[in-house]
Tab-separated table of C-alpha atoms and ligand atoms in Angstrom:
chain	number	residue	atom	x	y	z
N	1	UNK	CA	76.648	158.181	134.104
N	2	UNK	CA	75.040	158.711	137.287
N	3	UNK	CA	75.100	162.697	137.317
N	4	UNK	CA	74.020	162.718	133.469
N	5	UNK	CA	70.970	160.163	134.630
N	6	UNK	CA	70.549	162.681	137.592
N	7	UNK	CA	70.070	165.728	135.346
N	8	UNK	CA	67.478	163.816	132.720
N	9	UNK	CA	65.196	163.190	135.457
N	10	UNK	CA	65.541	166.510	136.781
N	11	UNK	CA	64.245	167.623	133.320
N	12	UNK	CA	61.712	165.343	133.371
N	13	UNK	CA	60.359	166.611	135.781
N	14	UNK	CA	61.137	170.556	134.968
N	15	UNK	CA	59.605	169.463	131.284
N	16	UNK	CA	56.671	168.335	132.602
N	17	UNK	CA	55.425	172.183	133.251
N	18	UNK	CA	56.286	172.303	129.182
N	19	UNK	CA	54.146	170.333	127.400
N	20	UNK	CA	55.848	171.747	123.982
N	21	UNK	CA	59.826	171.147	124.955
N	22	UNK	CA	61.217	167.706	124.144
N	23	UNK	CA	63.410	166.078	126.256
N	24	UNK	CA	65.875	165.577	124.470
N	25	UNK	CA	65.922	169.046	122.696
N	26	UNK	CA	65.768	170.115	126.745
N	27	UNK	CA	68.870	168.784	127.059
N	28	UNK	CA	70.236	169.689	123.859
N	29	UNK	CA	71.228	166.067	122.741
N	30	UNK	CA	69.935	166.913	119.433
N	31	UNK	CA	70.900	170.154	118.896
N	32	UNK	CA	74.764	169.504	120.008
N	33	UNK	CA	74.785	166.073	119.116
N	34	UNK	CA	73.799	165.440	116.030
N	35	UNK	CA	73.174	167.623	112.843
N	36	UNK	CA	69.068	169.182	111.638
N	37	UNK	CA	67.239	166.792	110.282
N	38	UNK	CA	66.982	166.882	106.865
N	39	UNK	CA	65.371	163.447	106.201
N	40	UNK	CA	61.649	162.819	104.763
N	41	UNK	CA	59.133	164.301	106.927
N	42	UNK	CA	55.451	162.730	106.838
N	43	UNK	CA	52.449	165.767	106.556
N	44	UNK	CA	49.582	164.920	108.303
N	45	UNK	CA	45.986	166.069	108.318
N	46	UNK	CA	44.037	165.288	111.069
N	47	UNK	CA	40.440	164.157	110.926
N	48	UNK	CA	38.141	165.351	113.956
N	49	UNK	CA	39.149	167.648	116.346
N	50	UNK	CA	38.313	167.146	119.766
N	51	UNK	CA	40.021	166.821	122.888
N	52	UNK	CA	42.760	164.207	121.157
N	53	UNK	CA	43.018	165.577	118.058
N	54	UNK	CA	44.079	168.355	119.866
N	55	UNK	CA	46.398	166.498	122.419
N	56	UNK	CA	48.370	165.627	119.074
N	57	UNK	CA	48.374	168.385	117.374
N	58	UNK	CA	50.233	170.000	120.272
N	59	UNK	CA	52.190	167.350	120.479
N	60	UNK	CA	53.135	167.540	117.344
N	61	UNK	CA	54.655	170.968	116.987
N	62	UNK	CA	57.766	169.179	118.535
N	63	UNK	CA	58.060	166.800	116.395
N	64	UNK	CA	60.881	166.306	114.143
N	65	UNK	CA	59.559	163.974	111.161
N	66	UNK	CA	56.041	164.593	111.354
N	67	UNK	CA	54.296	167.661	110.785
N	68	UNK	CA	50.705	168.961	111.196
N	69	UNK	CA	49.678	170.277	107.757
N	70	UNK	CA	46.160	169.617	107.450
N	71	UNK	CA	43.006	169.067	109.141
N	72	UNK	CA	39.558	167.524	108.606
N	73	UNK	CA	36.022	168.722	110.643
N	74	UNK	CA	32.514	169.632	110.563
N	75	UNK	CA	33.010	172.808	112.640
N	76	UNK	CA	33.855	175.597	110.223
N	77	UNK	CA	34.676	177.653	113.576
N	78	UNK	CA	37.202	175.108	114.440
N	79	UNK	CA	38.986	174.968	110.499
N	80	UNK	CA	39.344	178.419	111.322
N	81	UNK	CA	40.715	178.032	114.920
N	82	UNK	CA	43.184	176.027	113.882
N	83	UNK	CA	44.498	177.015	110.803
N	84	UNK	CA	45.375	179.820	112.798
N	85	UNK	CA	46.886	178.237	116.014
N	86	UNK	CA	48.874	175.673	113.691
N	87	UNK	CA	49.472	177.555	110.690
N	88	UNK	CA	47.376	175.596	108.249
N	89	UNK	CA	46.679	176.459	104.800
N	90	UNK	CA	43.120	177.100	103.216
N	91	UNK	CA	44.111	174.904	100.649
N	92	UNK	CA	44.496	172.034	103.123
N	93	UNK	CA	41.373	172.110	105.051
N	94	UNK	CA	38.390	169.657	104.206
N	95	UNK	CA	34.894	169.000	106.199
N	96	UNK	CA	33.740	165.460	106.073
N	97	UNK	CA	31.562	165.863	102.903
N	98	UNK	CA	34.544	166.926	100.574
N	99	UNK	CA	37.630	165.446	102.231
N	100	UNK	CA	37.934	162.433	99.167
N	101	UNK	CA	39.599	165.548	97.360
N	102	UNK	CA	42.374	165.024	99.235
N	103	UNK	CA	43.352	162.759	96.546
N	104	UNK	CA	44.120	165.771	94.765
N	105	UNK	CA	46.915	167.613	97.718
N	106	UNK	CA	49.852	166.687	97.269
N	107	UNK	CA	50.807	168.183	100.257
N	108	UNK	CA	49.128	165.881	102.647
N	109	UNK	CA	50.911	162.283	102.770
N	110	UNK	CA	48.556	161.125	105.594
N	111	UNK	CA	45.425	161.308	107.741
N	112	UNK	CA	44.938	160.642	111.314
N	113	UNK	CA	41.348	159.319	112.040
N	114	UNK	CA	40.431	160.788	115.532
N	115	UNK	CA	36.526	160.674	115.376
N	116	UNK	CA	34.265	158.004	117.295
N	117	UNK	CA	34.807	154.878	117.089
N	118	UNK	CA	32.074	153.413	115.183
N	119	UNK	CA	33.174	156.240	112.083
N	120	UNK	CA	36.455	154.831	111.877
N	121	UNK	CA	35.519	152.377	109.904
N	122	UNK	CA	34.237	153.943	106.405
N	123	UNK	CA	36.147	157.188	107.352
N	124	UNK	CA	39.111	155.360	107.041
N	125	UNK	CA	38.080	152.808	103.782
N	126	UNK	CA	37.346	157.083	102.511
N	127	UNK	CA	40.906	158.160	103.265
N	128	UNK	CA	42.470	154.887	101.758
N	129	UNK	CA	40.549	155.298	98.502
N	130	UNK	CA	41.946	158.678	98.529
N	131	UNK	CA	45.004	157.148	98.241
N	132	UNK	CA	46.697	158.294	101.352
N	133	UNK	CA	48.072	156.770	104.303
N	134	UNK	CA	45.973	156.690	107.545
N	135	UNK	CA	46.929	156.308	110.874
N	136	UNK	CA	43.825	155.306	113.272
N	137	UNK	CA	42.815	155.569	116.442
N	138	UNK	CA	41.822	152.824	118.823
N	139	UNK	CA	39.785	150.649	118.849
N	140	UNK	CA	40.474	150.578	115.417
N	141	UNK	CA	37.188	149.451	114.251
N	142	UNK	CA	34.229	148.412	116.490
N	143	UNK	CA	34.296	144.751	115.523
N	144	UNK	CA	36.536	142.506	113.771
N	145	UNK	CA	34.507	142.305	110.372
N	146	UNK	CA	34.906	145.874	110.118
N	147	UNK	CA	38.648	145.855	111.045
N	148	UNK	CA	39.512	143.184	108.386
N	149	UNK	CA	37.466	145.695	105.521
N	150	UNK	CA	39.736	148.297	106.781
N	151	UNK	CA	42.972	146.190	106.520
N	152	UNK	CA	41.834	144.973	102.970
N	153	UNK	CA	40.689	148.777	101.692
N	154	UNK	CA	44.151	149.710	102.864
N	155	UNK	CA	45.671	146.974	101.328
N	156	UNK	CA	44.266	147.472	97.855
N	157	UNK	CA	44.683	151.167	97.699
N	158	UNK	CA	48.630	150.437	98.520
N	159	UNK	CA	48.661	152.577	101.694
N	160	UNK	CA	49.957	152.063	105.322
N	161	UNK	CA	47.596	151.456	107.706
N	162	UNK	CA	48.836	152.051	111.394
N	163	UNK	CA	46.766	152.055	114.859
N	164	UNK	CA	47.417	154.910	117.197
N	165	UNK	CA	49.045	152.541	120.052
N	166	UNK	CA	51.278	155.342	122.065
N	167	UNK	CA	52.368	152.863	124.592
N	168	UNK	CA	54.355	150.984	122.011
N	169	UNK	CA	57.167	153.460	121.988
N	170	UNK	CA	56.745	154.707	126.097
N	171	UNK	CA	60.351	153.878	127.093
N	172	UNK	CA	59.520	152.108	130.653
N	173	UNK	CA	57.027	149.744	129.052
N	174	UNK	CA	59.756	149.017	126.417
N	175	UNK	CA	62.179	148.122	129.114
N	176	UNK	CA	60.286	145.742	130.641
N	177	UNK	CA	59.563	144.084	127.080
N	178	UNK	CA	63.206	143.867	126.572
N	179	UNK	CA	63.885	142.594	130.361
N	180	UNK	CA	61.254	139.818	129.274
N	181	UNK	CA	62.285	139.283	126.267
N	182	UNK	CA	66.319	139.096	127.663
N	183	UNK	CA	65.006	135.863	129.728
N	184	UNK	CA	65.491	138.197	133.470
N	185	UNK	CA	61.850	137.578	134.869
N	186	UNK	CA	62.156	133.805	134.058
N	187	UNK	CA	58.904	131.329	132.734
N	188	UNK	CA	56.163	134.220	132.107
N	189	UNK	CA	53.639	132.941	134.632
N	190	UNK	CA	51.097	135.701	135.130
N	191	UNK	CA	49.882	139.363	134.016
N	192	UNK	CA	47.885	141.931	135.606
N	193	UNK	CA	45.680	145.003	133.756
N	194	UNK	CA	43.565	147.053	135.419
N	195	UNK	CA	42.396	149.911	133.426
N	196	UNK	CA	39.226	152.225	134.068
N	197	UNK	CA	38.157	155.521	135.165
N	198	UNK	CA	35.270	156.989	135.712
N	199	UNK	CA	33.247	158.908	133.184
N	200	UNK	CA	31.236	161.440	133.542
N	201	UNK	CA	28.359	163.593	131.183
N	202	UNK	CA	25.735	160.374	130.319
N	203	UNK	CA	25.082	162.337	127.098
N	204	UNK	CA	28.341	161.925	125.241
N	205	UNK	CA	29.538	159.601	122.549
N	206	UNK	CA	31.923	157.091	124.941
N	207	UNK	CA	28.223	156.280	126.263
N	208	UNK	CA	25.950	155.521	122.812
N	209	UNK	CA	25.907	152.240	121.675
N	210	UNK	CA	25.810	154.171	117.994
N	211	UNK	CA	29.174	155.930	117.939
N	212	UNK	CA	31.182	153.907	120.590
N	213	UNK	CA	30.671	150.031	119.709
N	214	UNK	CA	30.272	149.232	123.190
N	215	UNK	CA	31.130	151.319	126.510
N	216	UNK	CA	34.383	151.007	128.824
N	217	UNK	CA	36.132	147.908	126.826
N	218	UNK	CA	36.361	149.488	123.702
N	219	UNK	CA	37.830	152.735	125.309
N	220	UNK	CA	39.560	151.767	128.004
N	221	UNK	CA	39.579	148.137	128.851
N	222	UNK	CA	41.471	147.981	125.236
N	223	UNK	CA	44.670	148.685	126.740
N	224	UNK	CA	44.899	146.020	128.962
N	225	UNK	CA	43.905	143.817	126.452
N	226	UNK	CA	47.175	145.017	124.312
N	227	UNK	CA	49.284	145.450	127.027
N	228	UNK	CA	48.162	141.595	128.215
N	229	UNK	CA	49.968	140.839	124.681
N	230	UNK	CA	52.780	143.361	124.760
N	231	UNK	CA	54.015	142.472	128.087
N	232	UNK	CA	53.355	138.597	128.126
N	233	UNK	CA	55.299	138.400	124.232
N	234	UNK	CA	52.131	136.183	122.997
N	235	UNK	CA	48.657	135.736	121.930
N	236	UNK	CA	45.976	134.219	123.786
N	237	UNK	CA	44.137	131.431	123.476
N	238	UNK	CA	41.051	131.580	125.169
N	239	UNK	CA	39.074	133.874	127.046
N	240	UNK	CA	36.268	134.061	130.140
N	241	UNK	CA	34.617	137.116	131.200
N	242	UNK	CA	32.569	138.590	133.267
N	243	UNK	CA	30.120	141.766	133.469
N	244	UNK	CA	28.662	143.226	136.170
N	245	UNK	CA	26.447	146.662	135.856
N	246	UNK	CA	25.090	148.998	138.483
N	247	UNK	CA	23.693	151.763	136.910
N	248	UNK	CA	21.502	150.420	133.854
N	249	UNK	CA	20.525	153.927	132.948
N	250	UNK	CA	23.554	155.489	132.499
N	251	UNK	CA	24.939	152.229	130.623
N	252	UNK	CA	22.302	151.177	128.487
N	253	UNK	CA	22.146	148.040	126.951
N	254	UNK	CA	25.415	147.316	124.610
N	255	UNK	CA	26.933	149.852	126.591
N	256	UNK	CA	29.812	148.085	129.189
N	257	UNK	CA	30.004	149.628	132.282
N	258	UNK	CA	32.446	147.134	134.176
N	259	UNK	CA	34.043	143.678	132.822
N	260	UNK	CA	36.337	141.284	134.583
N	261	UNK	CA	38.121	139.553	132.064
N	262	UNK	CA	40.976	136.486	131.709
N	263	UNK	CA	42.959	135.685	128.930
N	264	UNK	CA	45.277	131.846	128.874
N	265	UNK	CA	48.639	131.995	126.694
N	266	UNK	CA	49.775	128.984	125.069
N	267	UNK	CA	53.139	129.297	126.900
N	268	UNK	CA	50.630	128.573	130.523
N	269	UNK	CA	50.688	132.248	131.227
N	270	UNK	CA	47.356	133.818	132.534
N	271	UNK	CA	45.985	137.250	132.703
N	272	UNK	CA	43.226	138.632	134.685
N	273	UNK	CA	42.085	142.195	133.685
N	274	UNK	CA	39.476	144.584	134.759
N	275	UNK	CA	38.170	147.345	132.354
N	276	UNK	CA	35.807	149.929	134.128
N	277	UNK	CA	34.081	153.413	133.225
N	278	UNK	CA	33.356	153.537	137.290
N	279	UNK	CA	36.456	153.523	139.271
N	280	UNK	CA	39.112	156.033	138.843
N	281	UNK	CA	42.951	155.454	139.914
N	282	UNK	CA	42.737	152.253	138.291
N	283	UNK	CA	45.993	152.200	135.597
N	284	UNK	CA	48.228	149.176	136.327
N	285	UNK	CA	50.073	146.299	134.341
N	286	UNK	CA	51.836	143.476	136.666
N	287	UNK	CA	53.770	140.928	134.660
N	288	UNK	CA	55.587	138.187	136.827
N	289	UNK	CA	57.580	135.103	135.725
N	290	UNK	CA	59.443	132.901	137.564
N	291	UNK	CA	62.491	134.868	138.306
N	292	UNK	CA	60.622	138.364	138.127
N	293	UNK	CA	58.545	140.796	137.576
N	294	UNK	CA	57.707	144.293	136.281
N	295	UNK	CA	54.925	146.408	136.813
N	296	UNK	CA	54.053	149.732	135.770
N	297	UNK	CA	51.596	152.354	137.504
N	298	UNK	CA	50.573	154.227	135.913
N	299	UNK	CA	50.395	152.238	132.817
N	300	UNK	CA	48.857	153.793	130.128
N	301	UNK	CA	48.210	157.783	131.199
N	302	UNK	CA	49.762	160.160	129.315
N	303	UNK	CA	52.489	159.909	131.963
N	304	UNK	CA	54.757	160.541	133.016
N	305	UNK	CA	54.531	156.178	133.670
N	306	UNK	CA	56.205	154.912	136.726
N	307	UNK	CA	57.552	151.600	136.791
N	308	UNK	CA	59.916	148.972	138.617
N	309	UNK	CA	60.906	145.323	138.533
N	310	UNK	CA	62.482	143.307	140.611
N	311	UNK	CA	65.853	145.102	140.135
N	312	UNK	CA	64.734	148.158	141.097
N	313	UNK	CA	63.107	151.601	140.161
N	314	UNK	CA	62.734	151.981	136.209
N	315	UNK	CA	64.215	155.710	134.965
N	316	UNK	CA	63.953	156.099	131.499
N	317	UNK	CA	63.127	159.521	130.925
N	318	UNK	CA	59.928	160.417	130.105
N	319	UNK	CA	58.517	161.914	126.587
N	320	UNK	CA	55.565	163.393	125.261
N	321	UNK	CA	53.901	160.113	123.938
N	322	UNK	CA	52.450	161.713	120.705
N	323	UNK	CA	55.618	163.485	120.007
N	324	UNK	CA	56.979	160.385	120.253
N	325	UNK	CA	54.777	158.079	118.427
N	326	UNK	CA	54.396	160.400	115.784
N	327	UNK	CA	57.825	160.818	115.171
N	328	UNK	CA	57.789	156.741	115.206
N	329	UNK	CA	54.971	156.640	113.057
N	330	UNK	CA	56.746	158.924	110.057
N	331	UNK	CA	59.934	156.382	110.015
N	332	UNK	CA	57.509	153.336	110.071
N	333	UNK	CA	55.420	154.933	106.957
N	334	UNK	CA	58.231	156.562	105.249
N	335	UNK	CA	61.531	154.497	105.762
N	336	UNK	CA	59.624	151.145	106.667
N	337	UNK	CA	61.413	151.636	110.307
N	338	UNK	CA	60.003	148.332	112.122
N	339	UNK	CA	58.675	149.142	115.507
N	340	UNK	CA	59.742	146.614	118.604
N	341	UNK	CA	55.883	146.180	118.851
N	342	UNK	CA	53.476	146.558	115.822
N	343	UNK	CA	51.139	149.288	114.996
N	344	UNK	CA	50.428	148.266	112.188
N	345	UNK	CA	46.185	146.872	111.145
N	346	UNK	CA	46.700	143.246	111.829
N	347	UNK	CA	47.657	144.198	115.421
N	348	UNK	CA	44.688	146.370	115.993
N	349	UNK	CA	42.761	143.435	114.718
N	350	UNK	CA	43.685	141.262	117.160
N	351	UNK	CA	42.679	143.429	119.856
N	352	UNK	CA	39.083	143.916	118.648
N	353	UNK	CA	39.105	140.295	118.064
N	354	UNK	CA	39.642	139.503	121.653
N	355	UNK	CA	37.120	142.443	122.173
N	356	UNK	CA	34.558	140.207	120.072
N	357	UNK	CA	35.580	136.544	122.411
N	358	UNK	CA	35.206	138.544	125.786
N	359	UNK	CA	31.503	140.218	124.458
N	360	UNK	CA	30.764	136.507	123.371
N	361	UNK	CA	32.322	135.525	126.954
N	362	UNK	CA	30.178	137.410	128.699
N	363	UNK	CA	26.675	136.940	126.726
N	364	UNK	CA	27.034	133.208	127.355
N	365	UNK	CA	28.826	132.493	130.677
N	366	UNK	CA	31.664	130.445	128.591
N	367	UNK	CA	35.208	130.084	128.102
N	368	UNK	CA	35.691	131.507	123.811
N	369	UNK	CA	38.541	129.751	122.249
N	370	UNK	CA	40.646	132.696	120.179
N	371	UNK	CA	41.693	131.489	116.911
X	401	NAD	P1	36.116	163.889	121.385
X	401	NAD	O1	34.665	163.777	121.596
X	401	NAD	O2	36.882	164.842	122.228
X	401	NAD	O3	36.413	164.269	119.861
X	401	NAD	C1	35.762	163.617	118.801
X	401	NAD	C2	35.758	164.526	117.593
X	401	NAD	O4	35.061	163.867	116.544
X	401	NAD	C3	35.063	165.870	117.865
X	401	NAD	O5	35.825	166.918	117.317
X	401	NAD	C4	33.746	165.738	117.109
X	401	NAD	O6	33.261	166.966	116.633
X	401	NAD	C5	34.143	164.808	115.955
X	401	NAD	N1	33.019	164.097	115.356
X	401	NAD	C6	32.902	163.884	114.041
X	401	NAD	N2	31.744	163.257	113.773
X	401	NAD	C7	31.118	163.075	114.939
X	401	NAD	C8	29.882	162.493	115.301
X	401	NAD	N3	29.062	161.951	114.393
X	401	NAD	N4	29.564	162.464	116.598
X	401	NAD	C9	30.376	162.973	117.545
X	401	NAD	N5	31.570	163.552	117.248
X	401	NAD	C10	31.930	163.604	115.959
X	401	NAD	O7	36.698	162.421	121.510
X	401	NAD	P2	38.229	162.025	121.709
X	401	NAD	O8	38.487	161.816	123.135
X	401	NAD	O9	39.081	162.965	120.964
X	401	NAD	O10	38.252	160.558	121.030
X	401	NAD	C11	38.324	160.378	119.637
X	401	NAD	C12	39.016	159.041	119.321
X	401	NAD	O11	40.318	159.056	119.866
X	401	NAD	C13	38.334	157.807	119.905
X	401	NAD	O12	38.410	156.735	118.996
X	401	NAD	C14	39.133	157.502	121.144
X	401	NAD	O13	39.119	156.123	121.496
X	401	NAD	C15	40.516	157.942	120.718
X	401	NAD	N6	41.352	158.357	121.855
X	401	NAD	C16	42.588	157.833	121.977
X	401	NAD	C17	43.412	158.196	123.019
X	401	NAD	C18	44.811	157.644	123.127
X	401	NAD	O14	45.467	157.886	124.131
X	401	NAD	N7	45.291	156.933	122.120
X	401	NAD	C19	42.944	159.104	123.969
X	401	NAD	C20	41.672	159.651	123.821
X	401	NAD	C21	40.883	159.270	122.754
């Protein structure tokens, strides 16, 4: 066990130089183990492609139920670009005017919504009409009213609707759910998420009111909201937060530069979070109970994450995260697969709900019952 645990993390880490090789087809698991896949596999356009979109559509080429067949931009230079990197068809390549002909490809099943924020919204409700699922990034929508019209568009156009929450399928943050979850850190009594970085060019879209929704929180400070829920096992009931700003130019007004935030659990459980766009080397959950704890640093990077509990070092190996979620993604849209923790739109809603209570927090000084 030991010498098989020994050469996975000595993969790890010779994978990590290999952004394109698996793990797991690394150590030939799945090519000895087990036969080609030959199940349903989910084709995916992706809308807007900038630095993520292209994060995934590397990540992608890897994976084994998903596959890259389309894409969606403004830049005809780009269309072009990729359809030759990733081998994608004329036929399957829209621009943001035409793309509710999609309706008509049968090749695509879904669409990936990697734009700004604050386009998420009707460029998803556009997609759903279209009558094909759509996976979207976080935040999902820049407020909750939007969020909901999402969820309902989805709804009555009889398509999934899934949030693109990596972290829900990072093995070391899934250990630690099932360590809490398994009773071993005791009463939950207290969790820990710091999350920032800090950003740079003052003229991008992460830093107008416009296209973002709001400045570090909705980027950033998002993941230690979910992670507050994923980690404690609940949702919160109130909320108190604090802003504090030091460069008003840079982040204008609606625009967050740093908030210190607390969320209370109904189970007693507190968390006390900090989302910033000025500190870097900030990426850390601590849960602790009453018999425990786990903690992960980094948290939510694009890893590999690092992690221990009171037992000891956590070594689950680590995985590209979009191969990973993607792969995740196709069984959840395809076989109904059920995910430990939902992706689906009511869980995205709850995080720009809390989003909403800790704006409201900080506007008026008070503690914002969550409903
Ligand atoms: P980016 O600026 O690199 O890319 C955005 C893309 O949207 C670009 O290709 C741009 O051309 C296109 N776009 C379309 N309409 C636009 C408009 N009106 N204004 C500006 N750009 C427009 O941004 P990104 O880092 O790829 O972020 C995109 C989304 O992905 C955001 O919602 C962000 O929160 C999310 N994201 C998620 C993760 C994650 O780990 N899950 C990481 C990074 C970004």
């Amino acid at each position: 066990m030991n010498s098989r645990r020994d050469f996975l993390q000595k993969l790890t880490i010779a994978s990590m130089g290999l952004p394109f090789v698996r793990l797991q087809d690394a150590a030939g698991m799945s090519d000895f183990c087990s036969p080609p896949y030959e199940g349903p596999v989910l084709r995916v356009a992706i809308m807007g492609l900038g630095s993520y979109g292209t994060r995934v559509a590397e990540a992608m080429l890897t994976c084994t139920k998903a596959k890259l067949a389309g894409v969606i931009s403004g830049t005809p230079s780009k269309i072009k670009d990729w359809q030759t990197r990733f081998n994608i068809p004329e036929n399957n390549s829209y621009n943001y005017e035409n793309f509710d002909r999609i309706k008509d490809n049968p090749a695509i099943d879904a669409v990936y919504v990697i734009t700004p924020n604050a386009l998420h919204h009707d460029q998803v409700i556009r997609v759903a009409k279209a009558g094909k699922h759509v996976i979207c990034e976080k935040p999902m929508a820049i407020n909750a009213k939007e969020g909901q019209e999402m969820i309902d568009a989805c709804k009555k156009a009889n398509v999934k609707l899934l949030v693109g929450y990596r972290m829900h399928f990072e093995p070391k943050t899934l250990e630690i759910i099932r360590m809490r979850k398994a009773g071993e850190f005791g009463k939950i009594m207290f969790f820990q998420g710091l999350t920032g970085f800090k950003i740079g060019d003052p003229k991008q879209w992460r830093l107008n009111k416009q296209l973002a929704g709001g400045g570090a929180m909705m980027d950033i400070g998002i993941y230690a909201i979910n992670g507050s829920r994923y980690m404690v096992g609940e949702e919160p009931v109130w909320v108190t937060a604090q802003e504090t700003k030091t460069n008003h130019e840079k982040f204008k007004e609606g625009v967050d530069e740093t908030i210190q935030f607390q969320l209370g659990f109904p189970g007693g459980a507190v968390a006390s979070c900090l989302s910033t766009y000025s500190m870097n080397f900030l990426d850390r959950f601590l849960l602790t109970g009453e018999s425990g704890f786990g903690e992960l640093q980094p948290a939510t990077g694009y890893g590999p994450i690092k992690g221990r509990t009171n037992k000891g070092e956590l070594d689950q190996p680590h995985m590209t995260h979009q191969t990973v979620q993607m792969d995740e993604m196709a069984g959840i849209i395809l076989e109904g697969k059920q995910p430990v923790v939902p992706v689906d739109g009511d869980e995205g809603l709850r995080d720009v709900k809390i989003i909403d209570a800790i704006f409201l927090a900080v506007k008026t000084g008070k503690k914002v019952e969550l409903k």
